[in-house]
PDB file of C-alpha atoms in Angstrom:
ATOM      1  CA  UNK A 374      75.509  71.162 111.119  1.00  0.00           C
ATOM      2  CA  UNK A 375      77.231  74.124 112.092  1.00  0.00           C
ATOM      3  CA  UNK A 376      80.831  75.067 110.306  1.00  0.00           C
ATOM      4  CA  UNK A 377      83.932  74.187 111.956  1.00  0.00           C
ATOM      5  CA  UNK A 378      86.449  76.590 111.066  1.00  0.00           C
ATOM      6  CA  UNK A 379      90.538  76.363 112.105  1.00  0.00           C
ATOM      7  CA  UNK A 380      93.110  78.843 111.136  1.00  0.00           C
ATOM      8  CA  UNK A 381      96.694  76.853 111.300  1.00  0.00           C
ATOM      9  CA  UNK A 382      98.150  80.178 111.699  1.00  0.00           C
ATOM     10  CA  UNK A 383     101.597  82.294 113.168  1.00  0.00           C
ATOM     11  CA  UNK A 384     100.754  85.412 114.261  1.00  0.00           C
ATOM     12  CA  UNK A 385     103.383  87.836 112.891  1.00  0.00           C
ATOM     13  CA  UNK A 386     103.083  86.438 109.357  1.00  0.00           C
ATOM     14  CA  UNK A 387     101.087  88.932 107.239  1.00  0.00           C
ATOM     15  CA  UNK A 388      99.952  86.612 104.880  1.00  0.00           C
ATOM     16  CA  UNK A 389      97.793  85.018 107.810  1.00  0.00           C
ATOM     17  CA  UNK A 390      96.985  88.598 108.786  1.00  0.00           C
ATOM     18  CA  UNK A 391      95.070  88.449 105.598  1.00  0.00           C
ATOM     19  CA  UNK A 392      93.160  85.808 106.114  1.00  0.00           C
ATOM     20  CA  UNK A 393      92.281  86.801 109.788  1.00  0.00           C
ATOM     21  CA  UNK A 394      90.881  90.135 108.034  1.00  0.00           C
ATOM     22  CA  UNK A 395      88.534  88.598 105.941  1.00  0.00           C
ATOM     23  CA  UNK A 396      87.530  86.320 108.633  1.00  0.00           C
ATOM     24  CA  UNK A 397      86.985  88.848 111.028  1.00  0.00           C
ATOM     25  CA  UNK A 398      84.876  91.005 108.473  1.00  0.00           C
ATOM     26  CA  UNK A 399      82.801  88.258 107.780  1.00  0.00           C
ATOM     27  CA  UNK A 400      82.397  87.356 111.010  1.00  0.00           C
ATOM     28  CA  UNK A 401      83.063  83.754 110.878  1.00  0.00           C
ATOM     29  CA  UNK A 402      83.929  82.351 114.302  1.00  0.00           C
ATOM     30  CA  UNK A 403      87.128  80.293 114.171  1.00  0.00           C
ATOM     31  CA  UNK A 404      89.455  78.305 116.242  1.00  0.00           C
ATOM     32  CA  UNK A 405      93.209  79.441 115.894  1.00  0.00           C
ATOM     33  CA  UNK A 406      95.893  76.810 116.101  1.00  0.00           C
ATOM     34  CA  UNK A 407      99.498  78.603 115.946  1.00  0.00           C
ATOM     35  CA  UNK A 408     101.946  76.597 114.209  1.00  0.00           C
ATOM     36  CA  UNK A 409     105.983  76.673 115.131  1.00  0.00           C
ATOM     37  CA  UNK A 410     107.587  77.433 111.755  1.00  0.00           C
ATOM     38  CA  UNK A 411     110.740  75.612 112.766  1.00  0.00           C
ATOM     39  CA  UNK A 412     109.009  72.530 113.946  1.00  0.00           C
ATOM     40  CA  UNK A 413     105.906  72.301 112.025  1.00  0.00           C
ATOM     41  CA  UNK A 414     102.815  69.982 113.141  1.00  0.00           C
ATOM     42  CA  UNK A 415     102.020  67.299 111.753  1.00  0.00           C
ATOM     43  CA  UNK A 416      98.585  68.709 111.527  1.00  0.00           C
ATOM     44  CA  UNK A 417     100.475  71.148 108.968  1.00  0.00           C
ATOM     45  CA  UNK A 418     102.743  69.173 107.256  1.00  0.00           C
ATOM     46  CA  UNK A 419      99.057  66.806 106.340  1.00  0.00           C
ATOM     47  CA  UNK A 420      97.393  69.862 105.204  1.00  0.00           C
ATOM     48  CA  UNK A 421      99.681  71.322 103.450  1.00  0.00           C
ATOM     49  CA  UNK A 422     101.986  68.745 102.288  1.00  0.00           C
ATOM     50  CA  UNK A 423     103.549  70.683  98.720  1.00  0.00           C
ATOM     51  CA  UNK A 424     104.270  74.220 100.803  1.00  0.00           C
ATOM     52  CA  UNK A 425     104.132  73.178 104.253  1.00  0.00           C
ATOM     53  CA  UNK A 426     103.760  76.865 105.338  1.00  0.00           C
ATOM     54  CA  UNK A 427     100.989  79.083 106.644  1.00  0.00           C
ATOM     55  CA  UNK A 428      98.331  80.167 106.619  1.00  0.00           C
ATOM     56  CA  UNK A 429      95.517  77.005 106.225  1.00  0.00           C
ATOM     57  CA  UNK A 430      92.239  77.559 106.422  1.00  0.00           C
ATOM     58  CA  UNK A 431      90.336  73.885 107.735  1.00  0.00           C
ATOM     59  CA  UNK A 432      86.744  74.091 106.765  1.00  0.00           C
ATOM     60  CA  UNK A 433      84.927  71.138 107.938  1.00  0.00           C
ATOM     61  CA  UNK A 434      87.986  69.021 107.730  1.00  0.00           C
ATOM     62  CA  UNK A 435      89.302  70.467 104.232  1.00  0.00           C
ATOM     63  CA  UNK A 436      92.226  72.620 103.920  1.00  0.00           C
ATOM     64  CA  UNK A 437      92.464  75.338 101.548  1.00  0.00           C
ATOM     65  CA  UNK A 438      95.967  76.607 101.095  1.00  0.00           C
ATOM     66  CA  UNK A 439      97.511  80.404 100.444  1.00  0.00           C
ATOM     67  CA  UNK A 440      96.249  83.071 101.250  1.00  0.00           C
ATOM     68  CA  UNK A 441      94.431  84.804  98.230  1.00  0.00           C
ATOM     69  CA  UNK A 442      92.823  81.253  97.689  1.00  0.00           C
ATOM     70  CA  UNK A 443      91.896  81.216 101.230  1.00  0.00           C
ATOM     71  CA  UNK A 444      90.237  85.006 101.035  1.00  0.00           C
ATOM     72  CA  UNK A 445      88.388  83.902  97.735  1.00  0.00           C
ATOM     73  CA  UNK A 446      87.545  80.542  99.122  1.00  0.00           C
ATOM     74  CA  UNK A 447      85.969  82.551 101.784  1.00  0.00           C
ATOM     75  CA  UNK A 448      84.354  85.454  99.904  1.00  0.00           C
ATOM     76  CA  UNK A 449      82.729  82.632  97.998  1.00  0.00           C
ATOM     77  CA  UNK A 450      81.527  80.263 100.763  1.00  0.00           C
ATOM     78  CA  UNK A 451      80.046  82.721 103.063  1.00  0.00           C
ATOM     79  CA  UNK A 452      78.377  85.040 100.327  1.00  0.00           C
ATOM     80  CA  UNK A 453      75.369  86.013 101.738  1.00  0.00           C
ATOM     81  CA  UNK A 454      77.834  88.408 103.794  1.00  0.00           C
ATOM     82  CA  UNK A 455      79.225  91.620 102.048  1.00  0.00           C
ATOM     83  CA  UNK A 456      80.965  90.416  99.759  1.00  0.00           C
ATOM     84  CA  UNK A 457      84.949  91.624  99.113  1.00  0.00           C
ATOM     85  CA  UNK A 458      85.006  92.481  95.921  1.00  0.00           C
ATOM     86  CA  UNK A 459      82.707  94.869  93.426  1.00  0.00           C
ATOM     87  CA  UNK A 460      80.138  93.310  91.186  1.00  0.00           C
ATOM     88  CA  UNK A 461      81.783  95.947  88.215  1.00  0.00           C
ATOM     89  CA  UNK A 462      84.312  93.779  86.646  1.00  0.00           C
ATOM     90  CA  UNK A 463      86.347  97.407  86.029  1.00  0.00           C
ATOM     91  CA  UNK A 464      86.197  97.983  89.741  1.00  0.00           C
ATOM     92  CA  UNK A 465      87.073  94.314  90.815  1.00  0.00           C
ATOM     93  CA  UNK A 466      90.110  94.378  88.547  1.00  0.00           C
ATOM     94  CA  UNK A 467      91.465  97.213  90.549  1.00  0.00           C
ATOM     95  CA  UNK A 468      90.897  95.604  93.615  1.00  0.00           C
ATOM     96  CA  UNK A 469      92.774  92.579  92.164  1.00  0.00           C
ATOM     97  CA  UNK A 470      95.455  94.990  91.207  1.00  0.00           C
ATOM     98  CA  UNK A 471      95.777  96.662  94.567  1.00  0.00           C
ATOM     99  CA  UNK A 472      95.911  93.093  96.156  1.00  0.00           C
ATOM    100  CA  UNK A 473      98.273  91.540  93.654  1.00  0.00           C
ATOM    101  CA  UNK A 474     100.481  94.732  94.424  1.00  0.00           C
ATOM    102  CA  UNK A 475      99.956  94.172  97.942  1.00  0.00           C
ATOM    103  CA  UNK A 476     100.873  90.431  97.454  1.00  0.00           C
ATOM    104  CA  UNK A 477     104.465  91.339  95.884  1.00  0.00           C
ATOM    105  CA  UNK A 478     105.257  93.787  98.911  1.00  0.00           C
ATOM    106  CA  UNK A 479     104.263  91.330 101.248  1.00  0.00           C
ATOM    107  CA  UNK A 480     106.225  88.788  99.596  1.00  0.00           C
ATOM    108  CA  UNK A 481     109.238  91.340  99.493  1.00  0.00           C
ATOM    109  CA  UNK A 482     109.070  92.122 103.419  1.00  0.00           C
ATOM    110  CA  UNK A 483     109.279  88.667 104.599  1.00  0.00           C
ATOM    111  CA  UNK A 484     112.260  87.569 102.738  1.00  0.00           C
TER     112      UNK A 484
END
């Protein structure tokens, strides 16, 4: 059975830009379903019912919400690809600093 893959997804917002990154470097194929922030699907508003926001990955028909979770979700599940993150735990925790960083600015910008 092959994976089905959908991105509910808006295309300015850069925490969907993330998750399109990691997607795109692991070369999953996905289907991209663009959601109206101001008058959300129902499709999001059933997976994602606490936020209601983007971006939500749907992997064979399970949502996994936010986008860190999403990039780890899919760092984990497709691991016999590069893999994001170094196997030294020093290195990896400066990765995870760079993205929490990252994160903040992000979270900055878009309010």
């Amino acid at each position: 059975m092959a994976d089905e893959v959908v991105l509910l997804d808006f295309w300015p917002s850069m925490f969907a830009m993330r998750v399109r990154v990691a997607l795109a470097e692991k070369g999953i194929e996905y289907e991209s379903k663009e959601d109206d922030l101001w008058n959300k699907s129902d499709l999001l508003l059933k997976m994602n019912p606490i936020h209601k926001k983007i971006p939500v990955l749907i992997h064979n028909g399970k949502p996994v919400c936010e986008s860190p979770i999403i990039v780890q979700y899919i760092d984990e599940v497709w691991n016999d690809r590069s893999l994001f993150l170094p196997s030294d735990p020093y290195h990896r925790a400066h990765a995870r600093f760079w993205a929490d960083f990252v994160d903040l600015v992000l979270a900055f910008a878009e309010h």
